[in-house]
Coordinates of C-alpha atoms (C1' of nucleotides) in Angstrom, one line a residue:
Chain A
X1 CA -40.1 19.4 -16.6
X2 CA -40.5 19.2 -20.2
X3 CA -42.5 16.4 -21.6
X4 CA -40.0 16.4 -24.8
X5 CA -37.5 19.3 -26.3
X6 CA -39.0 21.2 -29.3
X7 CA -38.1 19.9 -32.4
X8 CA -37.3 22.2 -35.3
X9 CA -36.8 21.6 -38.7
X10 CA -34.0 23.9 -40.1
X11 CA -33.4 24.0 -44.0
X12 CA -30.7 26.2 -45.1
X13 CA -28.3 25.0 -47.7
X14 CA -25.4 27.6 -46.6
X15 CA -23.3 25.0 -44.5
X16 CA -21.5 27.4 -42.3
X17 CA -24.8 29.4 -41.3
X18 CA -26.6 26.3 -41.3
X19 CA -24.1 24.6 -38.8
X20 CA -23.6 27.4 -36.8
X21 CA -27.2 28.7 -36.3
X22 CA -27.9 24.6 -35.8
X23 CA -25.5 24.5 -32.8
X24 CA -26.9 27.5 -31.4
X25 CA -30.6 26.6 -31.2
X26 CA -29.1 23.2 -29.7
X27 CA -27.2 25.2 -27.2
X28 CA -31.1 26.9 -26.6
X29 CA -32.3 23.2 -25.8
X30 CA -34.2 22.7 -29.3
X31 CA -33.8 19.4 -31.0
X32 CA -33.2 21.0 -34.5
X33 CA -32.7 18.9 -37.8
X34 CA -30.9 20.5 -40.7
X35 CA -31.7 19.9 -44.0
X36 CA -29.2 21.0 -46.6
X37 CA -32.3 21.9 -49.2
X38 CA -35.4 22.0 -50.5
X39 CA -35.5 18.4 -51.5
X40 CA -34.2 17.0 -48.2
X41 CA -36.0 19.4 -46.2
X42 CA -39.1 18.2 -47.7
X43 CA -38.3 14.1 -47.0
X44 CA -37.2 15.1 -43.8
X45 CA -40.6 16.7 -43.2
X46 CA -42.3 13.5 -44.0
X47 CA -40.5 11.7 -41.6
X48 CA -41.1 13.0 -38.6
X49 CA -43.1 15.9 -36.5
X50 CA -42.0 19.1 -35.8
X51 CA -43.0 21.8 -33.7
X52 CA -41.5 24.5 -36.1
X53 CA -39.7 25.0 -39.6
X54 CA -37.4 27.6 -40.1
X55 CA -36.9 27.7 -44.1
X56 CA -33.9 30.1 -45.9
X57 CA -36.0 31.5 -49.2
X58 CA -32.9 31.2 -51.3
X59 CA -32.0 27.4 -52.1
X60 CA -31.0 25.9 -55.2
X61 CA -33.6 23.4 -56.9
X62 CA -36.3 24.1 -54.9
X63 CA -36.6 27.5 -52.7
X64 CA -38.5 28.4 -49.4
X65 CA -41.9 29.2 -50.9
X66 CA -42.0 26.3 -52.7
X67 CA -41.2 23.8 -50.0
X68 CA -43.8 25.8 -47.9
X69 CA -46.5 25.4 -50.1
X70 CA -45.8 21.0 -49.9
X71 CA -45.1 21.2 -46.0
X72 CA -48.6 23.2 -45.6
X73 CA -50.0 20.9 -48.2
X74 CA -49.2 17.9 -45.7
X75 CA -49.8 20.0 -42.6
X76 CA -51.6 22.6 -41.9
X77 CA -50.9 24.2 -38.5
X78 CA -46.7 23.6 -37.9
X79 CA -45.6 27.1 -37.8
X80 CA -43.1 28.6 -40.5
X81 CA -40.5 31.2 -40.3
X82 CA -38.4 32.4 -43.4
X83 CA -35.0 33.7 -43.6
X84 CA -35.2 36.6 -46.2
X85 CA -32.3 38.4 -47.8
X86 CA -32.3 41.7 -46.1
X87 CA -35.0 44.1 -47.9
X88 CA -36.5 41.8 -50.0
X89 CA -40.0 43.1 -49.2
X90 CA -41.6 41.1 -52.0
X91 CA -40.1 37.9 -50.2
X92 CA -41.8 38.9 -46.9
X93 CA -45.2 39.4 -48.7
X94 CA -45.3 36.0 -51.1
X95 CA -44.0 34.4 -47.2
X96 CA -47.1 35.5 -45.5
X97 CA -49.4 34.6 -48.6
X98 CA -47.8 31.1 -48.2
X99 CA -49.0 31.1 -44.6
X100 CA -45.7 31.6 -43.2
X101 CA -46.1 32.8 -39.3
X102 CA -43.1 35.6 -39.5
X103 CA -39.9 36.2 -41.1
X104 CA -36.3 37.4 -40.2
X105 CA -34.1 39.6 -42.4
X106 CA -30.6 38.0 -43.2
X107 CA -28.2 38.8 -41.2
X108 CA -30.7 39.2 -38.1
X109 CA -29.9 38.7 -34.4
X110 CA -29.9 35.3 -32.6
X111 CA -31.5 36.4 -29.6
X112 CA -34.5 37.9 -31.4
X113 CA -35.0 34.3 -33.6
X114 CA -34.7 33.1 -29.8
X115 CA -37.6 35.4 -29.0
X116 CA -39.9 34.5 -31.9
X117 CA -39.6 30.9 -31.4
X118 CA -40.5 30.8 -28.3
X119 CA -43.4 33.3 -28.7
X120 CA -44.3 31.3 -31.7
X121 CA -44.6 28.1 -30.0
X122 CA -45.9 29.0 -27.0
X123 CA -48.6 30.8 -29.5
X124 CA -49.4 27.4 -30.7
X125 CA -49.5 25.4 -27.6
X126 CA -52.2 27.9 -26.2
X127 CA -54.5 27.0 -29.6
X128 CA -57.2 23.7 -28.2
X129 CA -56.2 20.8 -29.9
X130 CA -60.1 19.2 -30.3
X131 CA -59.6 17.3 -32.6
X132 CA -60.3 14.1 -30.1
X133 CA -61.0 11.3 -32.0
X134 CA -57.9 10.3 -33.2
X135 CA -56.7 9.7 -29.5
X136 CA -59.2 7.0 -28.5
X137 CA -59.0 3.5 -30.0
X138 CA -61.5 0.6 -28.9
X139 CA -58.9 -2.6 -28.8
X140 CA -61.4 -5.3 -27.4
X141 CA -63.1 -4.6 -24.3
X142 CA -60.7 -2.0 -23.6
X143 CA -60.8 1.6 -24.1
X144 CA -57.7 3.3 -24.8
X145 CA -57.3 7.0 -24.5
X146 CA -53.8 8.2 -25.8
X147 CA -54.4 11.9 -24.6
X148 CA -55.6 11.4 -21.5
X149 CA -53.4 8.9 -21.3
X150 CA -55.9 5.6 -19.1
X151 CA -56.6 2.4 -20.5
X152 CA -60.4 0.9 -19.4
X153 CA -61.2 -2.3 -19.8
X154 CA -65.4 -2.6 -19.5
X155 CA -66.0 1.0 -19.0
X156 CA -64.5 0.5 -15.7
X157 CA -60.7 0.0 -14.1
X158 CA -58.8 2.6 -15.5
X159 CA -55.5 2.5 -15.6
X160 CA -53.3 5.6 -15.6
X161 CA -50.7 4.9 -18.7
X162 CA -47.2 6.4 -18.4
X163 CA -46.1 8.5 -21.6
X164 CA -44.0 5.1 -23.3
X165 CA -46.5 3.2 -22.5
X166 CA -49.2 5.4 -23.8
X167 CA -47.3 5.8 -27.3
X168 CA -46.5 2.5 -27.7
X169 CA -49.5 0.9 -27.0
X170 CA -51.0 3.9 -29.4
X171 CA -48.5 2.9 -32.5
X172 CA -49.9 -0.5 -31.9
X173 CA -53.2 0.0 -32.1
X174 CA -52.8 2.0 -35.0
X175 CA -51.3 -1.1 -36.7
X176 CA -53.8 -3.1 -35.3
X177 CA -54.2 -7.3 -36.4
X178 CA -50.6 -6.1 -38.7
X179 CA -47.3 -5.5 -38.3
X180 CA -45.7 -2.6 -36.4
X181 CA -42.2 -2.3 -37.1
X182 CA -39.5 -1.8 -34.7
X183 CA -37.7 0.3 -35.9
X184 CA -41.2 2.6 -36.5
X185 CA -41.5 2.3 -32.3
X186 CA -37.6 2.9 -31.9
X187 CA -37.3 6.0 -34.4
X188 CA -40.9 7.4 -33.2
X189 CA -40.8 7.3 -29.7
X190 CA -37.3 6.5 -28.6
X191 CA -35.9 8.8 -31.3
X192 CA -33.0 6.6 -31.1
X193 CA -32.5 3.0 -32.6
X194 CA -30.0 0.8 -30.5
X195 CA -29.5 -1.7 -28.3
X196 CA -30.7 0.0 -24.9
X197 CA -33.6 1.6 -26.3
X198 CA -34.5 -2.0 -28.0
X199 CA -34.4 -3.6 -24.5
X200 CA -36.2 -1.0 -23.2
X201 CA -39.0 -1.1 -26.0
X202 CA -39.4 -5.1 -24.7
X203 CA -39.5 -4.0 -21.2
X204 CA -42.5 -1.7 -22.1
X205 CA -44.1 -4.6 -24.1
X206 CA -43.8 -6.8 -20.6
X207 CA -45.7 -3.4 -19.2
X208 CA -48.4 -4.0 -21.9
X209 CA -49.1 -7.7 -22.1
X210 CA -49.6 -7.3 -18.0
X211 CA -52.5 -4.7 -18.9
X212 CA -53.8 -6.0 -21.8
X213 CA -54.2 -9.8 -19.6
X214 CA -57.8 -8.8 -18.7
X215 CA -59.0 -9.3 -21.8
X216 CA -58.2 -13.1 -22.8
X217 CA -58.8 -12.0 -26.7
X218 CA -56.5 -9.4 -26.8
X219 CA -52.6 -10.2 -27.2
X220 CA -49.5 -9.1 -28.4
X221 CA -47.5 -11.5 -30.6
X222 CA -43.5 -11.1 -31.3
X223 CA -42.5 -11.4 -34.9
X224 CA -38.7 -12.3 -34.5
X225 CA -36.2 -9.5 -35.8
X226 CA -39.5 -7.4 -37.5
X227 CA -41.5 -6.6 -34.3
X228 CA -44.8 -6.4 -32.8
X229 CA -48.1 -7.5 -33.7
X230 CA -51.6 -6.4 -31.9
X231 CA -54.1 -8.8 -32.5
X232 CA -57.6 -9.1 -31.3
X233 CA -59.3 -12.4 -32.0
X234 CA -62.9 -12.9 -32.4
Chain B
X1 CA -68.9 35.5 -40.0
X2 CA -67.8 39.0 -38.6
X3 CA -69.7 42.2 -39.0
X4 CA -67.8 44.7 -37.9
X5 CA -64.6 46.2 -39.2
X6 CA -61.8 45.2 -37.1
X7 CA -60.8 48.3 -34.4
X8 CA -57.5 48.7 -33.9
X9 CA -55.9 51.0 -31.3
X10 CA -53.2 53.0 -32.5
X11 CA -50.9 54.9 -29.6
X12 CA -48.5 57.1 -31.4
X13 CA -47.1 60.7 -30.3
X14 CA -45.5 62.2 -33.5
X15 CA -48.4 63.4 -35.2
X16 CA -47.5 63.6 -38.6
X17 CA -46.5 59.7 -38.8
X18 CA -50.1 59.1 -37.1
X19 CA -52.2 60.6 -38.9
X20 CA -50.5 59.1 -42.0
X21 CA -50.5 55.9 -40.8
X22 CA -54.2 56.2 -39.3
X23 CA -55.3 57.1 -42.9
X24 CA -53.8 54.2 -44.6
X25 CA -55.2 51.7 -41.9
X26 CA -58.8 53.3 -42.6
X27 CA -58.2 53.3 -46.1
X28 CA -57.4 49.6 -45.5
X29 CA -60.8 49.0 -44.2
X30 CA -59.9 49.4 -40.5
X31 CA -61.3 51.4 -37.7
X32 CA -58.9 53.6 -35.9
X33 CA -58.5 55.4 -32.8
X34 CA -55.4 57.2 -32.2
X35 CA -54.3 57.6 -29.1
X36 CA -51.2 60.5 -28.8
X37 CA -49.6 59.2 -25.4
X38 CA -49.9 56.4 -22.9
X39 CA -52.4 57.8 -20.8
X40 CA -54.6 58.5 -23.8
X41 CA -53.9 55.4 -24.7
X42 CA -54.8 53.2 -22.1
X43 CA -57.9 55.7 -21.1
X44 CA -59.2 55.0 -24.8
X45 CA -58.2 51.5 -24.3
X46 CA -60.8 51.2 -21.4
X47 CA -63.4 52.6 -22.9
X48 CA -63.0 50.2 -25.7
X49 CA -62.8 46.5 -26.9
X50 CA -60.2 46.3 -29.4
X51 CA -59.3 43.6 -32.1
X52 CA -55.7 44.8 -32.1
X53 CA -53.2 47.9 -30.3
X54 CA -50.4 48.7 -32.2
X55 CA -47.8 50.9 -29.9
X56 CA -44.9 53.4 -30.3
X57 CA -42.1 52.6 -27.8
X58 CA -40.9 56.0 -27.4
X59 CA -43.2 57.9 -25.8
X60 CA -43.1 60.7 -23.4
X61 CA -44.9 60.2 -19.9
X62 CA -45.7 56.7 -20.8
X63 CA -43.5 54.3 -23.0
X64 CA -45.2 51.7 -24.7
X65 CA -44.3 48.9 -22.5
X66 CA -45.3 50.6 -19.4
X67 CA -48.8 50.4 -21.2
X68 CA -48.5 47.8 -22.4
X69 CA -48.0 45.8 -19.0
X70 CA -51.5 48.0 -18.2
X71 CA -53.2 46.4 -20.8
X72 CA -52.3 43.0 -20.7
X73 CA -53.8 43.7 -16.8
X74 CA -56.7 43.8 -18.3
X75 CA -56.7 41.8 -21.1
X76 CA -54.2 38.8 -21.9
X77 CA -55.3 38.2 -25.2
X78 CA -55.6 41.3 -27.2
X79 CA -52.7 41.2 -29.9
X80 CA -49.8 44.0 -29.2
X81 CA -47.5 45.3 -31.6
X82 CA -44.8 47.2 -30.9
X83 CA -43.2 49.9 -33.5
X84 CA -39.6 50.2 -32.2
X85 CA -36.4 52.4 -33.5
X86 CA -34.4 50.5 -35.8
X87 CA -31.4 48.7 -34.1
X88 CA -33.3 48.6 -31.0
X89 CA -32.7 45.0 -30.4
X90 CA -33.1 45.2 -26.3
X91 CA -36.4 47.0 -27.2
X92 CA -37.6 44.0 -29.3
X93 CA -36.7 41.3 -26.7
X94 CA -38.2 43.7 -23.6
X95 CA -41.2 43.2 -26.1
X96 CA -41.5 40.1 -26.0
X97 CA -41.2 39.4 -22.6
X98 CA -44.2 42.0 -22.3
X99 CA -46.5 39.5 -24.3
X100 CA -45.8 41.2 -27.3
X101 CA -47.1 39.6 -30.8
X102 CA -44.9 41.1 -32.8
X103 CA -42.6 44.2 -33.8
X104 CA -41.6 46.8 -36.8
X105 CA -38.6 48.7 -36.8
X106 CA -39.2 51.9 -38.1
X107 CA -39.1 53.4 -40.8
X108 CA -41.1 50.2 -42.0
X109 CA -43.0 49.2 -45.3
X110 CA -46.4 49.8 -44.9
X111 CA -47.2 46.5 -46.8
X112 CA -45.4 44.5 -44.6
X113 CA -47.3 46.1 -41.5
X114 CA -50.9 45.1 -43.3
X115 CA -49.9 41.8 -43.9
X116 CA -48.9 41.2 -40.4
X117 CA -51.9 42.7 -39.2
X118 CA -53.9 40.3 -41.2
X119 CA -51.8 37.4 -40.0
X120 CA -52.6 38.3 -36.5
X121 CA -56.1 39.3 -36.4
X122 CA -57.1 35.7 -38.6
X123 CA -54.7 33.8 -35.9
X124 CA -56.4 35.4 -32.9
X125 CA -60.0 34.8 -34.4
X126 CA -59.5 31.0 -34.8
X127 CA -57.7 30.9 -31.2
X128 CA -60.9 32.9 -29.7
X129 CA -63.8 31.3 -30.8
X130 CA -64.1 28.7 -28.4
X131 CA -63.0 30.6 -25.3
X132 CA -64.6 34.2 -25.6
X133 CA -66.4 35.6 -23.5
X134 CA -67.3 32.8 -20.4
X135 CA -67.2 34.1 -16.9
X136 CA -69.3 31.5 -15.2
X137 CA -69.2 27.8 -14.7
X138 CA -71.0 24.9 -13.2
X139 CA -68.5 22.7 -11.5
X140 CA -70.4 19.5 -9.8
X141 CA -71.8 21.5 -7.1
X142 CA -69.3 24.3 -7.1
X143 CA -70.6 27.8 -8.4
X144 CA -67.9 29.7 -10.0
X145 CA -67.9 33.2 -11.2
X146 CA -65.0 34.1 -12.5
X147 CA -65.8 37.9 -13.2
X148 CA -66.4 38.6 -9.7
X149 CA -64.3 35.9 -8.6
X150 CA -66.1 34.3 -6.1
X151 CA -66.6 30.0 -6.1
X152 CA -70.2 29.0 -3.7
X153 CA -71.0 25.2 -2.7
X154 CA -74.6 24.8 -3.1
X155 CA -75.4 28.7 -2.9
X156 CA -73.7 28.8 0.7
X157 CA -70.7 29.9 1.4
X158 CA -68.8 32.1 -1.2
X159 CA -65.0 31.8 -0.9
X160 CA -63.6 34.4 -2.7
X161 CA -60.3 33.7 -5.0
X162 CA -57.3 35.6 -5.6
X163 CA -56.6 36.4 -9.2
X164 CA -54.2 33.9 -10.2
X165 CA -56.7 31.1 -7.8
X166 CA -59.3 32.4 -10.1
X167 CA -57.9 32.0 -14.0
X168 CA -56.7 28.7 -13.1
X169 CA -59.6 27.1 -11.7
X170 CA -61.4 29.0 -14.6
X171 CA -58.9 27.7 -17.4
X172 CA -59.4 24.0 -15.4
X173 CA -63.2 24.8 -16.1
X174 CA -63.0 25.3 -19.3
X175 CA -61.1 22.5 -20.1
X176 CA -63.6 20.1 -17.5
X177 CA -62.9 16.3 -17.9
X178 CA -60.4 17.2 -20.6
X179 CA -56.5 17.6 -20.0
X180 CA -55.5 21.5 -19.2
X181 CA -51.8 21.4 -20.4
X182 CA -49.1 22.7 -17.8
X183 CA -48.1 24.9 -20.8
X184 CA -51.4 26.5 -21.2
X185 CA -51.6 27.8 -18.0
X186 CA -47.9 28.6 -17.5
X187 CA -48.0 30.8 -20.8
X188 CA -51.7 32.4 -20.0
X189 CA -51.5 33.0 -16.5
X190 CA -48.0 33.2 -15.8
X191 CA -47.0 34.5 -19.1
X192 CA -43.7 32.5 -18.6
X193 CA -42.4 28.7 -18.3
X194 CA -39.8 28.0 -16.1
X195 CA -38.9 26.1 -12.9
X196 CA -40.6 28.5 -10.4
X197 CA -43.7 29.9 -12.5
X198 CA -44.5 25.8 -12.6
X199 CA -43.7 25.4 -9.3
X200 CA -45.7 28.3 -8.2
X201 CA -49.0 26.9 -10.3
X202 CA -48.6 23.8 -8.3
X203 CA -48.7 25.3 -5.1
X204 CA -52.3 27.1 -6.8
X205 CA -53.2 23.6 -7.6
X206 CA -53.1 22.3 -4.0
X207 CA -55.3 25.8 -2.7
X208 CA -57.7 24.5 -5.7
X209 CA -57.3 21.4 -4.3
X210 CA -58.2 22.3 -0.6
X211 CA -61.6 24.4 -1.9
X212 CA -63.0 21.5 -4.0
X213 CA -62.6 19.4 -1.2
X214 CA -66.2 20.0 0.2
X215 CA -67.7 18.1 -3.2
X216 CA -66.5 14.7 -3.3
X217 CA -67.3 13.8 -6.8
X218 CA -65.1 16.9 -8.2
X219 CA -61.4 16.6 -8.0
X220 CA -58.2 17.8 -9.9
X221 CA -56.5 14.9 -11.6
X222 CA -52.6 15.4 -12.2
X223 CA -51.0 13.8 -15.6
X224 CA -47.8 13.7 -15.5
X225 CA -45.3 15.5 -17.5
X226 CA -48.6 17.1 -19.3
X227 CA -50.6 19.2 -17.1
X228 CA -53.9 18.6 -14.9
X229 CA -57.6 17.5 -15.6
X230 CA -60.7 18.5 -13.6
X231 CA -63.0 15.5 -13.3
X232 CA -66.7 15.7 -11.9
X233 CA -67.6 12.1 -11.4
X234 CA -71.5 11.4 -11.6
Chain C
dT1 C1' -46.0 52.9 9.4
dT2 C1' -48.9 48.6 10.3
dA3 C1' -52.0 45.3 8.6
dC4 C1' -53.6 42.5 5.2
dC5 C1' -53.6 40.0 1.0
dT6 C1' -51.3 37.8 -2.8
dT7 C1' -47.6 35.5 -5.0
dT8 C1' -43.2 33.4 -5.1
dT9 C1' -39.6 30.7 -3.2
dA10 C1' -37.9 27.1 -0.3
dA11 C1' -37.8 22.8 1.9
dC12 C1' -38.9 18.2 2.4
dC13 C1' -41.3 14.3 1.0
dT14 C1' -43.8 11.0 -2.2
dT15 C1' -44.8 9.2 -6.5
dA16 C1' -44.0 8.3 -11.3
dC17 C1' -40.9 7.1 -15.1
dA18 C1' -37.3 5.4 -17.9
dT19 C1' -33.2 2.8 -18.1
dT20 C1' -30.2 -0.8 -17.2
dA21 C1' -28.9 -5.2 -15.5
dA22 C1' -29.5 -9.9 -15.0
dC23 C1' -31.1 -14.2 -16.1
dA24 C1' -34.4 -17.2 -18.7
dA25 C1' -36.6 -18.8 -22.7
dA26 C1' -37.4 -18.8 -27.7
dA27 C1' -36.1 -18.6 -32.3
dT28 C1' -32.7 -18.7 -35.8
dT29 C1' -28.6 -20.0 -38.1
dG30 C1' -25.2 -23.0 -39.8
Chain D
dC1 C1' -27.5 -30.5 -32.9
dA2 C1' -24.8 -26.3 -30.5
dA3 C1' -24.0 -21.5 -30.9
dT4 C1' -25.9 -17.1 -31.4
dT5 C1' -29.2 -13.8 -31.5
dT6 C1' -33.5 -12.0 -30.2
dT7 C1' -37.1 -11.6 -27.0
dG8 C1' -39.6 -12.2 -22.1
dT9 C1' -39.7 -10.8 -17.6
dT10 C1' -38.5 -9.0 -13.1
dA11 C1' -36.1 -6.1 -10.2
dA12 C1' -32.9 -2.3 -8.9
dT13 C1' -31.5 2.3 -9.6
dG14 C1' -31.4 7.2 -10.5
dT15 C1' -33.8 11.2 -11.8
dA16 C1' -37.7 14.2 -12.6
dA17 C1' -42.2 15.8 -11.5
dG18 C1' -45.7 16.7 -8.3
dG19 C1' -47.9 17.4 -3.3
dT20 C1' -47.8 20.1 0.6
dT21 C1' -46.7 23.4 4.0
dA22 C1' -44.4 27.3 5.6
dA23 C1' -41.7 31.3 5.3
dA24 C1' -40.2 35.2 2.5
dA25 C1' -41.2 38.8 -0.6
dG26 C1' -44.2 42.2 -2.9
dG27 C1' -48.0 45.2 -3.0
dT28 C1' -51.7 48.2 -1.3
dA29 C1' -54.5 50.7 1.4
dA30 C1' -55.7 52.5 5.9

DNA sequence: TTACCTTTTAACCTTACATTAACAAAATTG
DNA sequence: CAATTTTGTTAATGTAAGGTTAAAAGGTAA
């Protein structure tokens, strides 16, 4: 039923807390990443989307506030929660200043972090995403539409796009005329970089090249062991 | 942008702590009623549009989630807060499941409560903007009125919908052409998503399915593993 | 209570998707 | 060149999601 797990983005440089509170959010069927502090939290960040970051405020080198403020600098709407040492009210208040969405006191109760995320996320999900342009690309005579997921080629003949073929064909057009990696395809929408998925990337290629045959000027060239290349030629 | 102070309905029953806690939300530039029991509470909440109901669980006659459960009848989007007994945890979690926003054990920091407040008042005015107040909608040659819940093809023959018929189809409308995620409707209508709440929209979708059936040119699209799109093709 | 309306659950079937296997064809390497 | 790796392509398989209808369960008012 679910288009993907939830991915969260835990930092927390206690490694027993951290492990333990990791497992149990996997146990809760979120796809969590743990990031021992600030610093790797951050690169972590960078790397990939999440759907929410749960921050401890107390790291060494750089705390929770401050890897707030560069998360919200990159990204303005993924929803932050803060662990806060128990009573620290001027943690709570600096949090919300920072735009974080809520806070738990340390030691707090699984099942209410359980709670929150989920109220949390489902909070965002029910905010319209409009911003629409970045979802439709013009890639020759064809139309793509990456949220709606149909491809049209002369305004007409749309073809429903299944979700891997919709991202890929997407990450391609992004990279359009250069190079798209891979591994960028493999890590982004496989999550996973190994031999099955690889085949299975190819396979969704095939799926593509059979589309994209209406339109003579449009193609998809192979550039051995670096991958894929969208071209359109004029 | 906004003229009016926010209103914010305040159901508590020990008077002391409400009056006190009335004061400091008027002193805080708020407008306050204060309700002193549930069936105050929800009279006043009638009578009313509120930006915000913060509630006392422990109440006699009424308890808090008993009206809350009333309110949310009537309105699924005004924020809830819920001011629970410290160590309550089962009360935080019933909360939630209510379509709480959030919580505060008492005795709590007053701070910390005007902060939250502010965080959810801002949230729920960028969320609204776009769907306030819309009751009736144009679909192809479909009439619908969702107020009085009634859909006409070309002024003849009014069907009328059941509630659940009648926020979906309205939540469809107000996404028209555009995708209406699962999610949305599973957390606005059904307030939950799980296996049987998405079966059980389904099932609404095929009723939907059978009304629209007398225009031609409108139709309910499914994308799969995202959620559904009403189309009127011209 | 019956009667009626609404919603959920169940059952059964169809379609959509992703993965894997299998084999062919290029490209690369030494 | 032969050997090896990478890519191209089609088909088969297993699973998940959605379509539809009917029966069960819940609720409400006469």
């Amino acid at each position: 039923m679910e288009e993907h797990k939830k991915r969260i983005l835990l930092v927390e440089d206690d490694p027993n807390f951290g492990t333990v509170l990791k497992d149990y959010l996997m146990m809760n069927d979120y796809e969590v990443t743990h990031a021992k502090n600030g610093m790797e939290g951050f690169e972590k960040f960078k790397k990939d989307d999440f759907d929410l970051c749960i921050l401890d405020v107390m790291m060494p080198y750089k705390d929770g506030f401050t890897l707030a403020k560069e998360i919200r600098e990159k990204n303005t709407d993924v929803p932050i929660i803060f662990l806060t040492a128990k009573t620290m009210k001027e943690d709570v208040l600096k949090g919300y200043k920072v735009g974080a969405d809520d806070y738990l006191n340390k030691p707090f109760d699984s099942e209410v972090l359980l709670m929150k995320i989920k109220a949390i996320i489902q909070r965002k999900a029910t905010e319209t995403i409009s911003d629409s342009k970045q979802f439709e690309f013009k890639i020759g005579g064809f139309d793509l539409n990456s949220k709606l997921r149909f491809l049209k080629y002369n305004g007409e003949n749309p073809v429903k796009l299944s979700p891997k073929e919709n991202e890929l064909l997407r990450l391609l057009a992004l990279h359009e005329n250069d190079l798209m990696p891979r591994e960028l395809a493999l890590t982004k929408i496989w999550r996973d970089d190994n031999y099955f998925t690889s085949r299975s990337m190819d396979v969704y290629i095939a799926k593509l090249r059979k589309y994209l045959k209406l339109d003579s000027k449009v193609e998809i060239l192979n550039i051995h062991g670096e991958g894929f290349r969208l071209v359109v030629n004029t």
